[in-house]
Structures are given as C-alpha cells and as structure tokens.
Coordinates of C-alpha atoms and ligand atoms in Angstrom, one line a residue:
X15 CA 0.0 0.0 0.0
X16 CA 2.8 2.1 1.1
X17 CA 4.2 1.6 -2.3
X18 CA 1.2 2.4 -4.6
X19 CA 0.8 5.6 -2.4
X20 CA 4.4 6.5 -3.2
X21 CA 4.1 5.5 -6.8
X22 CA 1.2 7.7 -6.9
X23 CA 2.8 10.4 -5.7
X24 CA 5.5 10.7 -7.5
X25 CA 3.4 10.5 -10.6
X26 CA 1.0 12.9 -9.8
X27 CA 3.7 15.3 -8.5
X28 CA 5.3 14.8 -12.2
X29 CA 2.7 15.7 -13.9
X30 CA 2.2 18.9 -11.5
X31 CA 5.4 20.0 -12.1
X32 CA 5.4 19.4 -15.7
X33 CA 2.2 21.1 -16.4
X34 CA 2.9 24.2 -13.9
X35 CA 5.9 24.7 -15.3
X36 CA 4.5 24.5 -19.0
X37 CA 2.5 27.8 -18.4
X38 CA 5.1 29.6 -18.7
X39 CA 4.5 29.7 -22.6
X40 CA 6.9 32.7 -23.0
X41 CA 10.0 30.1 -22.6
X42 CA 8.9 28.8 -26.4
X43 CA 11.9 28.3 -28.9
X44 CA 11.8 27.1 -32.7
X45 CA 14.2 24.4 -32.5
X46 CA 14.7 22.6 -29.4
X47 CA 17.0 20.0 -29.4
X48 CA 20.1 22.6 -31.6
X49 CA 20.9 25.3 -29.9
X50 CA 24.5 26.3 -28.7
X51 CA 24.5 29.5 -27.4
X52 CA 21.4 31.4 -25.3
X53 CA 21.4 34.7 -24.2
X54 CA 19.8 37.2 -22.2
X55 CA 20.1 41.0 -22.0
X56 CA 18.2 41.7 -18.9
X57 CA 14.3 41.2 -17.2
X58 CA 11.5 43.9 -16.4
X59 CA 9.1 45.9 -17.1
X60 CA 9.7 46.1 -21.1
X61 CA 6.3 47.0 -23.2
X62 CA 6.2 47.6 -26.1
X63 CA 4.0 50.2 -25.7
X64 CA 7.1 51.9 -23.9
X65 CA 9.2 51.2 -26.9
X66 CA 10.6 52.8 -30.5
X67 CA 11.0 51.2 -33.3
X68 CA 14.2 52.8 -33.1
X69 CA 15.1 51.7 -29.4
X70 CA 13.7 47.7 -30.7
X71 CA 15.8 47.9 -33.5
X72 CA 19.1 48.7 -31.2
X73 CA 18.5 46.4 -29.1
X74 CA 17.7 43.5 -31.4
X75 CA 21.1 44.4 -33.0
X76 CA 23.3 44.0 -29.8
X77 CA 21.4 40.9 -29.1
X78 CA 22.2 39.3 -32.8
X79 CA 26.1 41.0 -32.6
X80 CA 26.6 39.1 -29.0
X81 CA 24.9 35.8 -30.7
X82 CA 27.2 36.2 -33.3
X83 CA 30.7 37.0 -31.6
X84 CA 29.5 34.0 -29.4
X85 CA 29.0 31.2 -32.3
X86 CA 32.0 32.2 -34.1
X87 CA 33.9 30.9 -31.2
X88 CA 31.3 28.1 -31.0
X89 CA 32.2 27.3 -34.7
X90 CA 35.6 27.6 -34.6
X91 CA 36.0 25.1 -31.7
X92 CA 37.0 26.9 -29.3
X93 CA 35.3 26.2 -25.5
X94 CA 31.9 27.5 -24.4
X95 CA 33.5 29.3 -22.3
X96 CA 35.3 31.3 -24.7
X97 CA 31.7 31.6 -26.3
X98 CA 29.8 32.7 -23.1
X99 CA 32.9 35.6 -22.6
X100 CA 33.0 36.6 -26.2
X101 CA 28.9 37.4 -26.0
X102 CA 28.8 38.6 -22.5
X103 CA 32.0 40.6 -23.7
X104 CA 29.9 42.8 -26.3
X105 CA 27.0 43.5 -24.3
X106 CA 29.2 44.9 -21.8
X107 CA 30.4 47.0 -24.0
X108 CA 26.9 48.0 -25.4
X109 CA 25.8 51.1 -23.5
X110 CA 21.7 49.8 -23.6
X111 CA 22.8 46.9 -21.1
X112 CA 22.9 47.2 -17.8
X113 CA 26.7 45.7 -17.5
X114 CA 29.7 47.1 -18.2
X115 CA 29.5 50.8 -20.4
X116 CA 25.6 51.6 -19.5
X117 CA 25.9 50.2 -15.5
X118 CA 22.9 51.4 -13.9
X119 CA 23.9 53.4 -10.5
X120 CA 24.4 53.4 -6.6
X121 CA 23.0 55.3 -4.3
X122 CA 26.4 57.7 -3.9
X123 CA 26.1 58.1 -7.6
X124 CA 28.9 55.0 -8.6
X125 CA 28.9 52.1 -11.1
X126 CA 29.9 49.0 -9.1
X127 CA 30.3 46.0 -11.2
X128 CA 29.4 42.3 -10.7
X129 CA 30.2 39.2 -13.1
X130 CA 30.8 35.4 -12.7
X131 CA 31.4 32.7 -14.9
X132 CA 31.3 28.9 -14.2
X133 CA 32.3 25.6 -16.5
X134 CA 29.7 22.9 -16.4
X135 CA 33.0 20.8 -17.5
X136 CA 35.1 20.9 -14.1
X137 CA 32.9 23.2 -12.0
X138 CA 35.5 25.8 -11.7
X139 CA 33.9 28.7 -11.1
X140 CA 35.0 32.9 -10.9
X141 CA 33.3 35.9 -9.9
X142 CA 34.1 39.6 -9.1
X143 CA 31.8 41.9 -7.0
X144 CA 32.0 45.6 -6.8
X145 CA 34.2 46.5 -8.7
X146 CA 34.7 50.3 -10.1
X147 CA 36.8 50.3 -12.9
X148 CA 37.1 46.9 -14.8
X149 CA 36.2 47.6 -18.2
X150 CA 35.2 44.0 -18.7
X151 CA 34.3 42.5 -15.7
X152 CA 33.7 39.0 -17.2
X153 CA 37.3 39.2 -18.2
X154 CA 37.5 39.3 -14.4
X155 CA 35.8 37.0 -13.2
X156 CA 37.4 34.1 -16.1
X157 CA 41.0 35.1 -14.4
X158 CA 39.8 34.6 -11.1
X159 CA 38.7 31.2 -12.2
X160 CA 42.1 30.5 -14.0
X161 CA 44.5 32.1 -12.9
X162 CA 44.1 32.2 -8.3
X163 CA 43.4 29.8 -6.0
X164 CA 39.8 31.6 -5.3
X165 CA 36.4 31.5 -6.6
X166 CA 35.3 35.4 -5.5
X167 CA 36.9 38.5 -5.5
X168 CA 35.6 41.9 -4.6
X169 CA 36.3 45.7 -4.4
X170 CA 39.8 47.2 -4.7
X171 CA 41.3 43.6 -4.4
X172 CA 39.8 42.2 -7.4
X173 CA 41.0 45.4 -9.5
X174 CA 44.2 45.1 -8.2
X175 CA 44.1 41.1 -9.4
X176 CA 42.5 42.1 -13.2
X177 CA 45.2 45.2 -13.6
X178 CA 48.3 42.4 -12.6
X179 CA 46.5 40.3 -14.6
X180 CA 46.9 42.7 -17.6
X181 CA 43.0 43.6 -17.7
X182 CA 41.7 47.1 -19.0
X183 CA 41.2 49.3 -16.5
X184 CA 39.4 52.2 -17.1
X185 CA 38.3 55.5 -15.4
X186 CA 35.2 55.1 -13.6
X187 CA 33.3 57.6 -15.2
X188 CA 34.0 55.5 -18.6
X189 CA 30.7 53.6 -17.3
X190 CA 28.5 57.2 -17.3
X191 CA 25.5 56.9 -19.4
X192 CA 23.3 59.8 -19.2
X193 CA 19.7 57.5 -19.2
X194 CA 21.5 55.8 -16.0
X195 CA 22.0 58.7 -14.3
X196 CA 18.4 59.9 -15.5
X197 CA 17.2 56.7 -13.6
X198 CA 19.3 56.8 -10.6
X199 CA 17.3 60.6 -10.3
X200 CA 14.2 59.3 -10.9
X201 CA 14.7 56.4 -8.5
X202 CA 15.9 59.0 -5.5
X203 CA 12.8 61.2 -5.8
X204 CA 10.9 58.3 -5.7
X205 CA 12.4 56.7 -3.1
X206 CA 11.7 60.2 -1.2
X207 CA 8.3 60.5 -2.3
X208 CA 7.1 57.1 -1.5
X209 CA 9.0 57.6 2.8
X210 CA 7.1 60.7 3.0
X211 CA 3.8 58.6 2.4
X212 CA 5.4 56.8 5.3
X213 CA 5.9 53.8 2.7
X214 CA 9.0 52.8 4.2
X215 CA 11.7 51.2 2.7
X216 CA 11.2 50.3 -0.6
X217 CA 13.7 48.4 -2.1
X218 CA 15.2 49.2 -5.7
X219 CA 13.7 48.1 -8.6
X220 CA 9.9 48.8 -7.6
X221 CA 7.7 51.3 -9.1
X222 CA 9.6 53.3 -10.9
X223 CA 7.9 54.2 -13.7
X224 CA 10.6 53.2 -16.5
X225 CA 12.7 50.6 -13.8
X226 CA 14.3 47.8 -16.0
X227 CA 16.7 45.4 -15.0
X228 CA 19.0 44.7 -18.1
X229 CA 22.0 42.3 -16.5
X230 CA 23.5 40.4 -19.5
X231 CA 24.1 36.4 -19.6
X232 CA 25.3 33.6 -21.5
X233 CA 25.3 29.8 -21.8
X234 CA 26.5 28.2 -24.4
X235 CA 27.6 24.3 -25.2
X236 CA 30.3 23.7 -27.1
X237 CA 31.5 21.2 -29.8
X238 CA 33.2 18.8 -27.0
X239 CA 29.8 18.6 -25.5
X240 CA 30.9 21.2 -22.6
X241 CA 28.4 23.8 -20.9
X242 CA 29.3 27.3 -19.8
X243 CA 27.7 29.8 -18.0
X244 CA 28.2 33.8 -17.1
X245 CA 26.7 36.8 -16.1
X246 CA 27.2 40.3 -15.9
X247 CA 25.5 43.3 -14.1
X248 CA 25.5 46.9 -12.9
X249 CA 22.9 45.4 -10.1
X250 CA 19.9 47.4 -9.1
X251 CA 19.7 51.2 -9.4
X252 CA 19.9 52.9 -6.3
X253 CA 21.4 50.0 -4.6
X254 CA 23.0 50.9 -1.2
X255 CA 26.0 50.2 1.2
X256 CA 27.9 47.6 -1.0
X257 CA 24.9 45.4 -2.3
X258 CA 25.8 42.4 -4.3
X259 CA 23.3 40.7 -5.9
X260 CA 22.5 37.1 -7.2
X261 CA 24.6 37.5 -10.7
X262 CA 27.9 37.1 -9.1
X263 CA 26.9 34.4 -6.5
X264 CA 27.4 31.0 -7.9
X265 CA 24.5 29.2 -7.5
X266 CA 21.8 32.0 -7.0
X267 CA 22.6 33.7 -10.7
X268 CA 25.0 31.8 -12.3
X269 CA 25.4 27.8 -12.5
X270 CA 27.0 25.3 -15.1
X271 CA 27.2 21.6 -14.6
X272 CA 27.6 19.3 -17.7
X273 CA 25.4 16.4 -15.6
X274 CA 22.1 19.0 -15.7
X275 CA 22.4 22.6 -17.1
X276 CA 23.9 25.7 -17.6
X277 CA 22.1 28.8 -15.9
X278 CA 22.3 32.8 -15.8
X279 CA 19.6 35.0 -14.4
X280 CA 18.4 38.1 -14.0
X281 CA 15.9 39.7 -12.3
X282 CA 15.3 41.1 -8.0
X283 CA 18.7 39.5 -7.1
X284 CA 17.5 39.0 -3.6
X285 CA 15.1 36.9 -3.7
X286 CA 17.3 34.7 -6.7
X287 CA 19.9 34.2 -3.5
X288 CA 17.2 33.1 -1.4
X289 CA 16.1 30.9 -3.6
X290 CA 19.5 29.9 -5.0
X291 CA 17.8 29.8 -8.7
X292 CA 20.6 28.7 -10.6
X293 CA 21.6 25.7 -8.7
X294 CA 17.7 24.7 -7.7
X295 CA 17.3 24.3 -11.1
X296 CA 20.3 22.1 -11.8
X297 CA 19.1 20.3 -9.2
X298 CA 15.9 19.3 -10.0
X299 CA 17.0 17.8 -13.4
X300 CA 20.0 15.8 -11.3
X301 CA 17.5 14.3 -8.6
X302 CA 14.2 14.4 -9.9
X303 CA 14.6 14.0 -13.5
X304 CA 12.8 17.3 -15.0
X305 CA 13.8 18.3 -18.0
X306 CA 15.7 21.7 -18.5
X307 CA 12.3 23.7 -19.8
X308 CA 10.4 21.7 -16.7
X309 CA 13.2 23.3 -14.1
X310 CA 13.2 26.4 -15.3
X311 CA 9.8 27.0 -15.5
X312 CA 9.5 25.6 -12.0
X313 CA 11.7 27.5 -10.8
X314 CA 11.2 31.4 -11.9
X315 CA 7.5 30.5 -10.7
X316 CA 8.9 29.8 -7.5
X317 CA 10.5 32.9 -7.3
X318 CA 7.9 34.9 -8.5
X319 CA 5.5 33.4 -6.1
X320 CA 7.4 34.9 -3.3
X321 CA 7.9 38.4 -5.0
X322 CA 11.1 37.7 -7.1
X323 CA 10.7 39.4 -10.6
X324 CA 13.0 37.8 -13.3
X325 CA 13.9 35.3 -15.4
X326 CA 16.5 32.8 -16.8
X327 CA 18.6 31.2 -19.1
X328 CA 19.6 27.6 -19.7
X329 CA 21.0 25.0 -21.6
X330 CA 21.4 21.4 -21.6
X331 CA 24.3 18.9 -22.8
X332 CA 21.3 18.2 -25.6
X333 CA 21.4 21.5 -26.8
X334 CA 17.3 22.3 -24.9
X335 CA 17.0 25.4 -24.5
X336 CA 14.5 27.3 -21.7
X337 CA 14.1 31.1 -21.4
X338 CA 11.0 31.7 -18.7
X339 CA 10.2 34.9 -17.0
X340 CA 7.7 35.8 -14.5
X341 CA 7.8 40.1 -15.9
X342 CA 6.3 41.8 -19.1
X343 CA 9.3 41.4 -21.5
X344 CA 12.9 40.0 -21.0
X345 CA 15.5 40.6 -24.1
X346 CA 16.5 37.2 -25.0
X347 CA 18.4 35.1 -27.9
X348 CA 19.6 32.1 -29.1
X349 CA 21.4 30.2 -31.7
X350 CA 21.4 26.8 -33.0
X351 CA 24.3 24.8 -34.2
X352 CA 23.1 26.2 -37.9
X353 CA 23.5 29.4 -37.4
X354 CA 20.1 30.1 -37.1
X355 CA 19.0 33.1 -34.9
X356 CA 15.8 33.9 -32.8
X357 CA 15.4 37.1 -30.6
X358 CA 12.7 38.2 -28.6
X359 CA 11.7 40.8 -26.5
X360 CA 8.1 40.7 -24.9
X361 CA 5.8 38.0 -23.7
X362 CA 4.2 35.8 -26.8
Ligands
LIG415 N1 20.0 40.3 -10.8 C1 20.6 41.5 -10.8 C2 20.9 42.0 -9.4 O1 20.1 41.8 -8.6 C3 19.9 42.6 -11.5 C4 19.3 42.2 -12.9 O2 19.3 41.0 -13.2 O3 18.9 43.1 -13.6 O4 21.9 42.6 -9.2

C-alpha cells in the first residue's frame, strides 16, 4: 500500500510539475533540441508600448552582434567558455545593457560592477563583486577562475588582481551613461516621495515608472559537449551600502554543470539568492529528473511566487534550450548549431 501511495505520488507530483511549469508559454523556442548558445540582456518591465522602433531595432542588433561573436567561437572550436565571454563581452560593451558601459547606478552616484562565470565541465567557477573600474568585468571573473586559487573576489582587491592580470582598467566615469544617471534621479525622488507617504523602505527596482533590470548572460555548449555559463550586471539602481546581488553568487545567478544545465539570471537579485535559482534548477533535473524547460519553468514561478521578478537562461548537454520569466518582457536570444537566430523581447 505504502508503495502504490508512493508510486502515486510521484506521478501525480510529475505531472504537476510538468504542467505548472508548462504555463510559462513565453520560454517557447523554434528548434529545441540545436541550440548552442542562449542569451539574455536583462528582465522587467519592457512594453512595447514603452518602446521605439528605433530603441527595438538597437537592441535587437546588440542581441544578434553578441549571438554572433559567441557562435564564431562556438564554430571555430573553441570552448563554451570562450563563447559565453565573447557574448557577455559585447554586451558589456553595449551602453543599452545594464553591464559594463551603461551600468545602472548606486546610491552615492557609482557604477559597481558584478560578473561570474562557471564551466559545467570541471565546475571551476569565478566571480568579481563591486568593482569600479574593470572595463570588462567577465574578463575578471574568467581570471579569477584561471589564474588564483579563489572562486570570488571583490572591491579594490579584485581590481588590483585584473590590472596584474593585464586587464583594461578604465576610469570610472567610462561607465556614465546619461539614461543611468536619469534613472538613478528618478529612483531617488521616488524613493523620497514614496518615505514621505510613510511607505517605508522600498527596495530598488519597484515602481519606478521606467525601472528595467538589463543584466546580461550567457550559456553556451560547445562542440566537446561542454556547458558554460556567465553573467554580468551593474545590479539594481539605487542600490545601497555595497549590495551584491545574485549574478555574481554561484549558484543563485549563475550555475554550469555538464550532468544538468547551464544557468544565468536576471531579475530582484534577492530573492534569486534566497532561492538559489541557478543551482535549484540544476538540481531538480540531477534528482528528480525534470527536463531543462520543466526546471526552469518551476523554478522562476517559484520565485515569482514569493515576489522575485525575473527570469532565466539555460541549456542542456542536448542543446534544450528554456528562457521563462515571470515580468512583461525579458531581451533574450539564441542560436542553433546552424547558425540560425531567434530574438525576442516581450511576452508571446
Ligand atoms: N539580478 C541583478 C541583481 O540583482 C539585476 C538584474 O538582473 O537586472 O543585481
């Protein structure tokens, strides 16, 4: 009896999961089963109501240039991690992303950087945190991983590691973008507003009118049948005191493990720690068998459930591809093995 009850559990919970998980049509791709590099530019509030044809047409164009310095590397041989840096690599250098040039702002008025990468292969893993002057902070966060005995480094002591490591180090007003320092005004009055209605604390990243997040991420497999994953982020706007969020923690935003999936997310990095996103999806493909769509959906409606706006990206060993989100829109991409490219924006 005990058994049938079991057996019935388990089946019933499978197909729970399964369908749950399923709702979240907006993780649809064309080809699953092919792809070789995913990205993401970032989860929100993006409408396109709120949008230009102009501002769509930029931004589908970084998304397709990261794709494409990605699947070169993909094509050429070379590792997925050399394809996750070489994507995350031009959106950091695209001032629309929230990473890199275009880093939304502190509190005080500062860009402080956060980036990790991980390779499902060996589970080596790097990461930088608030860091000020890094041009590339995924460059970072790959020489942490390669080339010291550690698996995080923050503040002044990761700079001085990337500048001894050759790096580009850069002034930190190299990161000023004019719509980031907009927001960081916006978000401040607010902020003000909303603790005179005796509101409270309200943490970054809600109600402000045009609020996006826009971390970048990649995964990518390569032609050895190796997973890679990395992220990289400005954090919130208006983020106080030193606050690091999920991108750089591996685990909560980042993950790659060649047994399950390789993971990068975005959204309220809070409650992506709490939950440990990355990893809980890994996980339930390793001990209970869901498939990579399955866990992800399961997983960003987990965090949603408890408040956490976002989303992800993953990628199995297969070359299954999931891309759920619990906001309006998240800028997303992917590649298949072809060459063939698919970008999206909003909810379909
Ligand atoms: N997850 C990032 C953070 O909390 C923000 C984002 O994804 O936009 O720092």
């Amino acid at each position: 009896m005990r058994q049938i009850c079991l057996l019935f559990f388990i089946v019933f919970n499978g197909l729970f999961v399964s369908s749950s998980a399923q709702q979240l049509t907006n993780q649809q791709l064309a080809h699953q089963g092919q792809y070789v590099l995913v990205i993401h530019g970032g989860a929100g509030t993006i409408l396109k109501a709120g949008m230009t044809p102009e501002k769509e047409k930029a931004y589908r164009a970084g998304l397709e240039a990261a794709l494409q310095a990605g699947y070169k590397k993909i094509k050429e041989g070379a590792s997925s991690l050399d394809a996750v840096q070489a994507a995350i690599t031009v959106m950091e250098d695209n001032p629309l992303f929230n990473a890199g040039k275009g880093a939304v702002f502190t509190h005080e008025g500062k860009n402080e950087l956060d980036a990790a990468i991980m390779d499902g292969k060996t589970l080596k893993a790097g990461a930088v945190a608030g860091v000020t002057s890094i041009k590339n902070p995924i460059l970072a966060a790959r020489a942490v991983m390669e080339r010291s005995e550690h698996v995080m480094l923050i503040g002044k002591g990761a700079e001085q590691f990337a500048k001894e490591c050759g790096l580009t180090i850069v002034a930190p007003n190299y990161f000023y973008t004019e719509d980031r320092w907009k927001g960081l005004q916006k978000a401040i009055e607010e902020e003000a507003r909303k603790k005179q209605q005796g509101n409270g604390y309200n943490p970054p990243g809600t109600g402000y009118p045009d609020y996006k997040f826009g971390t970048v991420g990649a995964v990518a497999l390569d032609k050895e049948g190796n997973l890679a994953a990395g992220t990289s982020t400005g954090g919130m706007t208006n983020k106080k005191f030193g606050r690091v969020g999920d991108s750089p923690i591996i685990g909560a935003g980042t993950y790659a493990n060649n047994k399950t999936a390789a993971v990068s997310c975005t959204g309220w990095g809070e409650f992506f720690i709490r939950n440990v996103v990355a990893y809980d999806l890994s996980a339930l493909m390793e001990y209970k068998g869901l498939s990579v769509r399955e866990a992800g959906g399961t997983v960003i409606k987990k965090t949603g459930a408890m408040g956490g706006d976002g989303g992800l990206i993953a990628l199995d060993q297969k070359g299954n591809a999931a891309m759920p989100f619990n906001t309006a829109g998240m800028y997303r991409g992917a590649i298949t093995q072809d060459g063939v490219i698919e970008i999206y924006i909003y909810n379909q």
